[in-house]
C-alpha cells in the first residue's frame, strides 16, 4: 500500500513520515499541538513552516492517522478501511502541500477534489501492483489436433502437447471444443481434464450440447466465444449487450457448478460493462484485430483500445486476459499493460514449434511475457 500510495502522489522529492495510531494517541497530539479535545481522523504537521522550515527543504512533515476513527468512518460510509485510510493520508498530504480547507469553501471543495484524484490514482497503482509479475501464458493446443484431424489418425496428440507445454512452464491449457469437432474431440477434453496440472480452460460456443459436456467434464473455467461453422477461426468477440439475459442464465449455470466464466469480447466499453452486468468472472480481450492491423497507425489505435479496455475491466473488478493472433513480435507491445493477467496463445507457438520444438517455443514465449 505504501509503495502504491507514494507513486499515487505526484512524484515529489522529499520525505514524509506517516504514523498510524489509535484514538488515545491522536487525542494527545490534538490537545498538545492544536489545543483541541478528543480524537480526530487525521493531523498533518508541516516541517516546511515555522522556525525550522529552512533546515531541510526535503522534509515535508508528519501525517498522523487514527485507524480507530478511520475504521468507524469507513463502517459508517460502507467503505473498505483501506479506502478511508487512503483518503485521510491524501488529505494530510495536501495540508503539507499548503492546502487548507478551513480558509474558504472554495479551498475546501478543491481539497476534496484533489483528495479524490489521489485516491483514484492510488487504486490504479494498487491494482497495477497486484497484477505485477502475474502475467501468465496459457497455451492453446487446438492446432495440434488440427494436424491430427488432417489424417483422422492419432498423432500428434494434443494431450501430449499440453503436458509438454506445462513442462516448459505454461500455466494454463486451452482447447476449443467446436460443435463441428473440426479439431478437438470429446476424448481430448476428457483426457485433458484428467491430466492437466495447471488450469484447463474450455473455449466454447453457448450451444446446449456443449454446455452440457462442459458441466459434466468441469474444466477449471470456460471461455464463451461466438462460433460460426464457416469461419477459419473465431472471428469477432462475443456480443454481450444484445443477449444479456441468455448469457446471465448460462453463466449462473456454470457458477452453480463452481466453474468460472470468461467472455471473449472486443475491447468495447459497452461490451465490457455488460460482461460485468451478466456476472462474468473474466474477460478475454480480442487481440485479433490488433494483430491483423495493416499499418502501424492502425495497430497503435487498436492496441490503445485494448489497453483502455483492460483498465476499464480491471476497474470493474473483472480479471483480464487477452488473446488471438498474438505472436513473438506483436505481444511485445503489451509491455506495461499490467491489468492483463493471462495471454492465450496457440497458432504462433505451434508454428514455431515445427522448427524449434514445442518446449523451446513455449519457453521463448514465456520469456517474452515475463519482460512485459
Ligand atoms: N483466444 C480465443 C478466444 C481464441 O478463439 C483463440 C483461437 O482459438 C485464441 C485465443 C488463440 O489464438 P491464436 O491461435 O491466434 O494464438
Short mmCIF file of C-alpha atoms and ligand atoms in Angstrom, two decimals:
data_model
loop_
_atom_site.label_atom_id
_atom_site.label_comp_id
_atom_site.label_asym_id
_atom_site.label_seq_id
_atom_site.Cartn_x
_atom_site.Cartn_y
_atom_site.Cartn_z
CA UNK A 1 0.00 0.00 0.00
CA UNK A 2 2.74 2.44 0.91
CA UNK A 3 4.55 1.98 -2.41
CA UNK A 4 1.43 2.46 -4.46
CA UNK A 5 0.49 5.46 -2.35
CA UNK A 6 3.89 7.07 -2.87
CA UNK A 7 3.51 6.61 -6.62
CA UNK A 8 -0.04 8.00 -6.49
CA UNK A 9 1.16 11.31 -5.02
CA UNK A 10 2.69 13.41 -7.75
CA UNK A 11 6.33 12.40 -7.50
CA UNK A 12 7.97 14.98 -5.28
CA UNK A 13 11.45 14.67 -3.93
CA UNK A 14 11.33 14.56 -0.19
CA UNK A 15 10.36 12.72 2.89
CA UNK A 16 7.13 12.43 4.79
CA UNK A 17 6.54 10.32 7.86
CA UNK A 18 3.31 8.51 8.43
CA UNK A 19 2.05 7.45 11.85
CA UNK A 20 -0.92 5.09 12.18
CA UNK A 21 -2.19 5.41 15.75
CA UNK A 22 -5.22 4.77 17.93
CA UNK A 23 -7.69 7.38 19.19
CA UNK A 24 -5.96 7.82 22.54
CA UNK A 25 -2.72 8.82 20.90
CA UNK A 26 -4.20 11.16 18.30
CA UNK A 27 -6.19 12.84 21.11
CA UNK A 28 -2.87 13.52 22.87
CA UNK A 29 -1.42 15.19 19.73
CA UNK A 30 -4.68 17.10 19.22
CA UNK A 31 -4.51 18.52 22.75
CA UNK A 32 -0.80 19.17 22.83
CA UNK A 33 -0.32 20.85 19.44
CA UNK A 34 -3.77 22.16 18.49
CA UNK A 35 -5.35 22.71 21.87
CA UNK A 36 -8.38 20.64 20.89
CA UNK A 37 -10.00 17.88 22.89
CA UNK A 38 -10.91 14.39 21.74
CA UNK A 39 -9.77 12.25 18.84
CA UNK A 40 -9.79 13.24 15.19
CA UNK A 41 -9.19 11.28 12.00
CA UNK A 42 -6.01 12.88 10.64
CA UNK A 43 -3.44 15.51 11.64
CA UNK A 44 -0.67 16.95 9.49
CA UNK A 45 2.40 18.69 10.89
CA UNK A 46 4.41 20.57 8.31
CA UNK A 47 8.18 20.74 8.60
CA UNK A 48 8.28 23.47 5.95
CA UNK A 49 6.70 26.04 8.23
CA UNK A 50 7.97 27.55 11.45
CA UNK A 51 11.48 28.24 12.69
CA UNK A 52 13.00 25.02 11.28
CA UNK A 53 11.42 25.26 7.82
CA UNK A 54 14.73 26.12 6.14
CA UNK A 55 16.75 23.37 7.80
CA UNK A 56 15.79 20.58 5.45
CA UNK A 57 13.72 21.63 2.43
CA UNK A 58 13.17 17.94 1.55
CA UNK A 59 11.37 17.16 4.79
CA UNK A 60 7.64 17.67 4.22
CA UNK A 61 6.46 16.70 7.69
CA UNK A 62 4.33 14.17 9.55
CA UNK A 63 0.89 12.74 8.83
CA UNK A 64 -0.87 11.09 11.76
CA UNK A 65 -3.93 8.94 11.06
CA UNK A 66 -6.15 7.38 13.69
CA UNK A 67 -7.01 3.93 12.36
CA UNK A 68 -9.73 3.66 15.03
CA UNK A 69 -11.56 6.76 13.79
CA UNK A 70 -10.86 5.75 10.18
CA UNK A 71 -12.42 2.33 10.83
CA UNK A 72 -15.50 3.96 12.37
CA UNK A 73 -15.86 6.35 9.43
CA UNK A 74 -15.33 3.55 6.91
CA UNK A 75 -18.07 1.46 8.57
CA UNK A 76 -20.49 4.40 8.55
CA UNK A 77 -19.80 5.14 4.88
CA UNK A 78 -19.82 1.45 3.88
CA UNK A 79 -16.27 1.76 2.51
CA UNK A 80 -13.30 -0.60 2.81
CA UNK A 81 -10.97 0.58 5.57
CA UNK A 82 -8.08 0.90 3.14
CA UNK A 83 -10.04 3.43 1.04
CA UNK A 84 -10.80 5.59 4.08
CA UNK A 85 -7.20 5.47 5.29
CA UNK A 86 -6.03 6.38 1.76
CA UNK A 87 -8.36 9.40 1.70
CA UNK A 88 -7.09 10.55 5.10
CA UNK A 89 -3.45 10.22 4.08
CA UNK A 90 -4.21 12.16 0.87
CA UNK A 91 -5.93 14.83 2.97
CA UNK A 92 -2.93 15.11 5.29
CA UNK A 93 -0.57 15.23 2.33
CA UNK A 94 -2.50 18.11 0.77
CA UNK A 95 -2.22 20.02 4.05
CA UNK A 96 1.55 19.53 3.89
CA UNK A 97 1.40 20.95 0.37
CA UNK A 98 -0.18 24.14 1.73
CA UNK A 99 -3.88 23.43 1.12
CA UNK A 100 -6.24 24.40 3.94
CA UNK A 101 -9.95 23.65 3.82
CA UNK A 102 -10.60 25.99 6.72
CA UNK A 103 -9.56 29.03 4.67
CA UNK A 104 -12.60 29.12 2.36
CA UNK A 105 -15.41 26.95 0.96
CA UNK A 106 -13.63 27.08 -2.44
CA UNK A 107 -10.46 25.68 -0.94
CA UNK A 108 -12.48 23.02 0.86
CA UNK A 109 -14.02 21.93 -2.45
CA UNK A 110 -10.64 21.98 -4.20
CA UNK A 111 -9.11 19.89 -1.44
CA UNK A 112 -11.91 17.33 -1.71
CA UNK A 113 -11.39 17.17 -5.44
CA UNK A 114 -7.64 16.68 -5.14
CA UNK A 115 -8.13 14.03 -2.42
CA UNK A 116 -10.45 12.12 -4.77
CA UNK A 117 -7.87 12.30 -7.56
CA UNK A 118 -5.09 10.95 -5.36
CA UNK A 119 -7.26 8.12 -4.03
CA UNK A 120 -8.24 7.14 -7.57
CA UNK A 121 -4.60 7.10 -8.66
CA UNK A 122 -3.74 5.05 -5.63
CA UNK A 123 -6.40 2.46 -6.52
CA UNK A 124 -4.89 2.15 -10.01
CA UNK A 125 -1.38 1.80 -8.62
CA UNK A 126 -2.53 -0.87 -6.19
CA UNK A 127 -4.19 -2.85 -8.99
CA UNK A 128 -1.01 -2.48 -11.01
CA UNK A 129 0.99 -3.85 -8.07
CA UNK A 130 -1.30 -6.78 -7.56
CA UNK A 131 -1.08 -7.76 -11.24
CA UNK A 132 2.68 -7.26 -11.39
CA UNK A 133 4.65 -10.40 -12.17
CA UNK A 134 1.45 -12.30 -12.59
CA UNK A 135 1.07 -12.38 -16.37
CA UNK A 136 0.82 -16.00 -17.38
CA UNK A 137 0.97 -17.88 -20.63
CA UNK A 138 -1.86 -20.29 -21.37
CA UNK A 139 -1.24 -22.42 -24.44
CA UNK A 140 -3.99 -23.28 -26.90
CA UNK A 141 -3.36 -26.77 -28.32
CA UNK A 142 -6.17 -26.79 -30.92
CA UNK A 143 -3.69 -26.68 -33.79
CA UNK A 144 -2.06 -29.91 -32.70
CA UNK A 145 -5.49 -31.51 -33.03
CA UNK A 146 -5.97 -29.82 -36.43
CA UNK A 147 -2.88 -31.61 -37.70
CA UNK A 148 -4.08 -34.92 -36.31
CA UNK A 149 -7.54 -34.49 -37.83
CA UNK A 150 -5.97 -33.88 -41.26
CA UNK A 151 -5.43 -37.66 -41.36
CA UNK A 152 -8.11 -38.59 -38.82
CA UNK A 153 -5.39 -40.58 -37.04
CA UNK A 154 -4.00 -40.43 -33.54
CA UNK A 155 -0.94 -38.20 -33.92
CA UNK A 156 0.11 -35.64 -32.98
CA UNK A 157 -1.84 -35.86 -29.75
CA UNK A 158 -2.96 -32.53 -28.18
CA UNK A 159 -2.99 -34.22 -24.77
CA UNK A 160 0.72 -34.97 -25.04
CA UNK A 161 1.35 -31.45 -26.37
CA UNK A 162 -0.49 -30.00 -23.35
CA UNK A 163 1.75 -31.96 -20.99
CA UNK A 164 4.86 -30.76 -22.81
CA UNK A 165 3.66 -27.15 -22.73
CA UNK A 166 3.14 -27.45 -18.98
CA UNK A 167 6.60 -28.96 -18.55
CA UNK A 168 8.01 -25.96 -20.40
CA UNK A 169 6.26 -23.62 -17.94
CA UNK A 170 2.82 -22.86 -19.41
CA UNK A 171 0.38 -22.03 -16.65
CA UNK A 172 -2.76 -22.99 -18.47
CA UNK A 173 -4.04 -25.16 -21.31
CA UNK A 174 -6.83 -24.11 -23.64
CA UNK A 175 -8.93 -26.14 -26.05
CA UNK A 176 -11.93 -25.16 -28.12
CA UNK A 177 -14.49 -27.94 -28.42
CA UNK A 178 -16.35 -26.85 -31.54
CA UNK A 179 -19.79 -28.13 -32.47
CA UNK A 180 -18.34 -29.44 -35.76
CA UNK A 181 -15.43 -31.13 -33.88
CA UNK A 182 -13.00 -29.95 -36.54
CA UNK A 183 -10.02 -30.26 -34.21
CA UNK A 184 -10.51 -31.02 -30.51
CA UNK A 185 -12.54 -34.19 -29.86
CA UNK A 186 -14.58 -35.15 -26.79
CA UNK A 187 -11.91 -37.70 -25.91
CA UNK A 188 -9.25 -34.95 -25.81
CA UNK A 189 -11.28 -32.91 -23.37
CA UNK A 190 -11.92 -35.87 -21.08
CA UNK A 191 -8.24 -36.84 -21.02
CA UNK A 192 -7.09 -33.25 -20.53
CA UNK A 193 -9.39 -32.94 -17.55
CA UNK A 194 -7.53 -35.92 -16.06
CA UNK A 195 -4.02 -34.82 -16.99
CA UNK A 196 -3.74 -31.03 -16.96
CA UNK A 197 -1.86 -29.97 -13.86
CA UNK A 198 -2.33 -26.22 -14.21
CA UNK A 199 -5.67 -24.81 -15.35
CA UNK A 200 -7.86 -26.19 -18.11
CA UNK A 201 -9.82 -23.55 -19.99
CA UNK A 202 -12.53 -24.82 -22.32
CA UNK A 203 -13.39 -22.44 -25.12
CA UNK A 204 -16.90 -22.97 -26.37
CA UNK A 205 -19.95 -21.52 -28.06
CA UNK A 206 -23.00 -21.26 -25.81
CA UNK A 207 -24.74 -24.22 -27.52
CA UNK A 208 -26.76 -26.51 -25.25
CA UNK A 209 -24.88 -29.67 -26.29
CA UNK A 210 -21.50 -28.13 -25.44
CA UNK A 211 -22.79 -26.54 -22.22
CA UNK A 212 -23.87 -29.99 -21.04
CA UNK A 213 -20.50 -31.51 -21.88
CA UNK A 214 -18.71 -28.69 -20.05
CA UNK A 215 -20.90 -29.07 -16.97
CA UNK A 216 -20.11 -32.80 -16.95
CA UNK A 217 -16.36 -32.55 -17.57
CA UNK A 218 -15.91 -29.49 -15.29
CA UNK A 219 -12.85 -27.67 -16.66
CA UNK A 220 -11.36 -25.02 -14.37
CA UNK A 221 -13.09 -22.37 -16.39
CA UNK A 222 -14.88 -21.88 -19.66
CA UNK A 223 -14.46 -19.10 -22.19
CA UNK A 224 -17.62 -18.32 -24.13
CA UNK A 225 -16.86 -17.38 -27.72
CA UNK A 226 -19.02 -16.77 -30.78
CA UNK A 227 -18.92 -19.74 -33.09
CA UNK A 228 -19.76 -19.82 -36.78
CA UNK A 229 -19.46 -23.02 -38.79
CA UNK A 230 -17.82 -21.46 -41.83
CA UNK A 231 -15.15 -19.40 -40.04
CA UNK A 232 -11.48 -20.39 -40.21
CA UNK A 233 -11.01 -19.38 -36.58
CA UNK A 234 -13.01 -17.35 -34.03
CA UNK A 235 -13.60 -14.10 -35.89
CA UNK A 236 -15.09 -11.45 -33.62
CA UNK A 237 -15.79 -11.00 -29.95
CA UNK A 238 -18.95 -12.31 -28.33
CA UNK A 239 -21.94 -9.94 -28.44
CA UNK A 240 -22.89 -9.44 -24.79
CA UNK A 241 -25.05 -6.31 -24.83
CA UNK A 242 -27.77 -7.85 -27.01
CA UNK A 243 -28.01 -11.20 -25.25
CA UNK A 244 -27.56 -10.30 -21.61
CA UNK A 245 -30.49 -12.34 -20.32
CA UNK A 246 -29.47 -15.56 -22.04
CA UNK A 247 -25.81 -15.16 -21.08
CA UNK A 248 -26.62 -14.36 -17.45
CA UNK A 249 -28.54 -17.67 -17.31
CA UNK A 250 -25.71 -19.65 -18.91
CA UNK A 251 -23.16 -18.04 -16.57
CA UNK A 252 -25.20 -18.83 -13.50
CA UNK A 253 -25.47 -22.49 -14.58
CA UNK A 254 -21.67 -22.61 -14.66
CA UNK A 255 -21.37 -20.79 -11.38
CA UNK A 256 -23.72 -23.28 -9.74
CA UNK A 257 -21.27 -25.98 -10.90
CA UNK A 258 -18.39 -23.90 -9.50
CA UNK A 259 -16.92 -23.21 -12.93
CA UNK A 260 -15.64 -19.69 -13.54
CA UNK A 261 -16.66 -17.97 -16.78
CA UNK A 262 -14.63 -15.85 -19.14
CA UNK A 263 -16.19 -13.94 -22.04
CA UNK A 264 -14.20 -13.38 -25.22
CA UNK A 265 -15.10 -9.85 -26.26
CA UNK A 266 -13.93 -6.92 -28.29
CA UNK A 267 -12.40 -4.14 -26.19
CA UNK A 268 -15.57 -2.10 -26.40
CA UNK A 269 -16.68 -0.15 -23.29
CA UNK A 270 -20.32 -1.25 -23.60
CA UNK A 271 -19.39 -4.94 -24.01
CA UNK A 272 -17.04 -4.75 -21.03
CA UNK A 273 -19.70 -3.17 -18.82
CA UNK A 274 -22.27 -5.72 -19.99
CA UNK A 275 -19.84 -8.55 -19.20
CA UNK A 276 -19.72 -7.34 -15.62
CA UNK A 277 -23.51 -6.96 -15.56
CA UNK A 278 -24.13 -10.55 -16.67
CA UNK A 279 -21.83 -11.87 -13.94
CA UNK A 280 -18.68 -12.88 -15.85
CA UNK A 281 -15.55 -13.50 -13.79
CA UNK A 282 -13.04 -12.81 -16.54
CA UNK A 283 -12.99 -11.02 -19.88
CA UNK A 284 -10.62 -12.13 -22.59
CA UNK A 285 -9.98 -9.13 -24.79
CA UNK A 286 -9.88 -9.94 -28.50
CA UNK A 287 -6.46 -9.01 -29.86
CA UNK A 288 -7.09 -10.39 -33.37
CA UNK A 289 -7.97 -7.07 -35.00
CA UNK A 290 -4.85 -5.51 -33.49
CA UNK A 291 -2.75 -8.45 -34.69
CA UNK A 292 -4.15 -8.10 -38.21
CA UNK A 293 -3.71 -4.30 -38.42
CA UNK A 294 -2.44 -3.27 -41.84
CA UNK A 295 -0.44 -0.25 -40.74
CA UNK A 296 1.46 0.90 -37.67
CA UNK A 297 -1.06 3.71 -37.20
CA UNK A 298 -3.95 1.27 -37.15
CA UNK A 299 -2.05 -1.08 -34.80
CA UNK A 300 -1.43 1.78 -32.34
CA UNK A 301 -5.09 2.76 -32.41
CA UNK A 302 -6.37 -0.79 -31.91
CA UNK A 303 -3.79 -1.50 -29.23
CA UNK A 304 -4.79 1.64 -27.34
CA UNK A 305 -8.39 0.43 -27.36
CA UNK A 306 -7.30 -2.88 -25.78
CA UNK A 307 -5.18 -1.07 -23.18
CA UNK A 308 -8.09 1.15 -22.18
CA UNK A 309 -10.42 -1.85 -22.18
CA UNK A 310 -8.11 -3.73 -19.84
CA UNK A 311 -8.09 -0.77 -17.49
CA UNK A 312 -11.87 -0.44 -17.58
CA UNK A 313 -12.42 -4.16 -16.99
CA UNK A 314 -9.97 -4.33 -14.09
CA UNK A 315 -11.59 -1.22 -12.59
CA UNK A 316 -14.91 -3.09 -12.66
CA UNK A 317 -13.33 -5.95 -10.72
CA UNK A 318 -13.07 -8.33 -13.68
CA UNK A 319 -9.97 -10.43 -14.29
CA UNK A 320 -8.47 -9.70 -17.68
CA UNK A 321 -6.81 -11.89 -20.25
CA UNK A 322 -6.04 -11.33 -23.91
CA UNK A 323 -5.62 -13.45 -26.96
CA UNK A 324 -5.97 -14.20 -30.65
CA UNK A 325 -3.30 -13.66 -33.25
CA UNK A 326 -0.59 -12.85 -30.71
CA UNK A 327 2.91 -13.79 -31.78
CA UNK A 328 6.57 -13.30 -30.85
CA UNK A 329 6.56 -9.76 -32.24
CA UNK A 330 3.18 -8.16 -31.62
CA UNK A 331 2.96 -9.36 -27.99
CA UNK A 332 5.89 -7.08 -27.06
CA UNK A 333 3.68 -4.01 -27.35
CA UNK A 334 1.80 -5.14 -24.23
CA UNK A 335 4.70 -4.10 -22.02
CA UNK A 336 3.31 -2.15 -19.08
CA UNK A 337 -0.32 -3.25 -19.53
CA UNK A 338 -0.36 -4.58 -16.00
CA UNK A 339 -4.06 -5.42 -15.89
CA UNK A 340 -3.69 -8.35 -18.30
CA UNK A 341 -3.07 -11.43 -16.18
CA UNK A 342 -3.01 -14.07 -18.87
CA UNK A 343 -2.16 -14.36 -22.55
CA UNK A 344 -3.91 -17.06 -24.51
CA UNK A 345 -1.75 -18.07 -27.44
CA UNK A 346 -1.86 -21.00 -29.84
CA UNK A 347 -1.06 -20.61 -33.51
CA UNK A 348 2.24 -18.74 -33.31
CA UNK A 349 3.60 -21.15 -30.70
CA UNK A 350 2.65 -24.23 -32.72
CA UNK A 351 4.05 -22.68 -35.90
CA UNK A 352 7.39 -22.04 -34.20
CA UNK A 353 7.33 -25.48 -32.58
CA UNK A 354 7.61 -27.04 -36.06
CA UNK A 355 11.10 -25.55 -36.35
CA UNK A 356 12.44 -25.36 -32.81
CA UNK A 357 10.33 -27.89 -30.91
CA UNK A 358 7.38 -27.27 -28.61
CA UNK A 359 9.45 -26.99 -25.45
CA UNK A 360 11.59 -24.17 -26.82
CA UNK A 361 8.67 -22.40 -28.48
CA UNK A 362 6.76 -22.28 -25.19
CA UNK A 363 9.82 -21.21 -23.19
CA UNK A 364 10.55 -18.38 -25.63
CA UNK A 365 7.01 -17.06 -25.36
CA UNK A 366 7.13 -17.25 -21.56
CA UNK A 367 10.43 -15.35 -21.62
CA UNK A 368 8.80 -12.67 -23.72
CA UNK A 369 5.74 -12.39 -21.47
CA UNK A 370 7.98 -12.13 -18.42
CA UNK A 371 9.51 -8.99 -19.95
CA UNK A 372 6.12 -7.25 -20.33
N1 LIG B 1 -8.45 -16.85 -27.58
C1 LIG B 1 -9.55 -17.25 -28.24
C2 LIG B 1 -10.87 -16.93 -27.64
C3 LIG B 1 -9.47 -17.99 -29.42
O1 LIG B 1 -10.58 -18.37 -30.06
C4 LIG B 1 -8.20 -18.32 -29.92
C5 LIG B 1 -8.08 -19.15 -31.17
O2 LIG B 1 -8.51 -20.43 -30.94
C6 LIG B 1 -7.07 -17.89 -29.20
C7 LIG B 1 -7.23 -17.13 -28.06
C8 LIG B 1 -5.69 -18.19 -29.66
O3 LIG B 1 -5.46 -17.55 -30.86
P1 LIG B 1 -4.16 -17.90 -31.70
O4 LIG B 1 -4.26 -19.35 -32.07
O5 LIG B 1 -4.26 -16.98 -32.87
O6 LIG B 1 -3.00 -17.63 -30.82
#
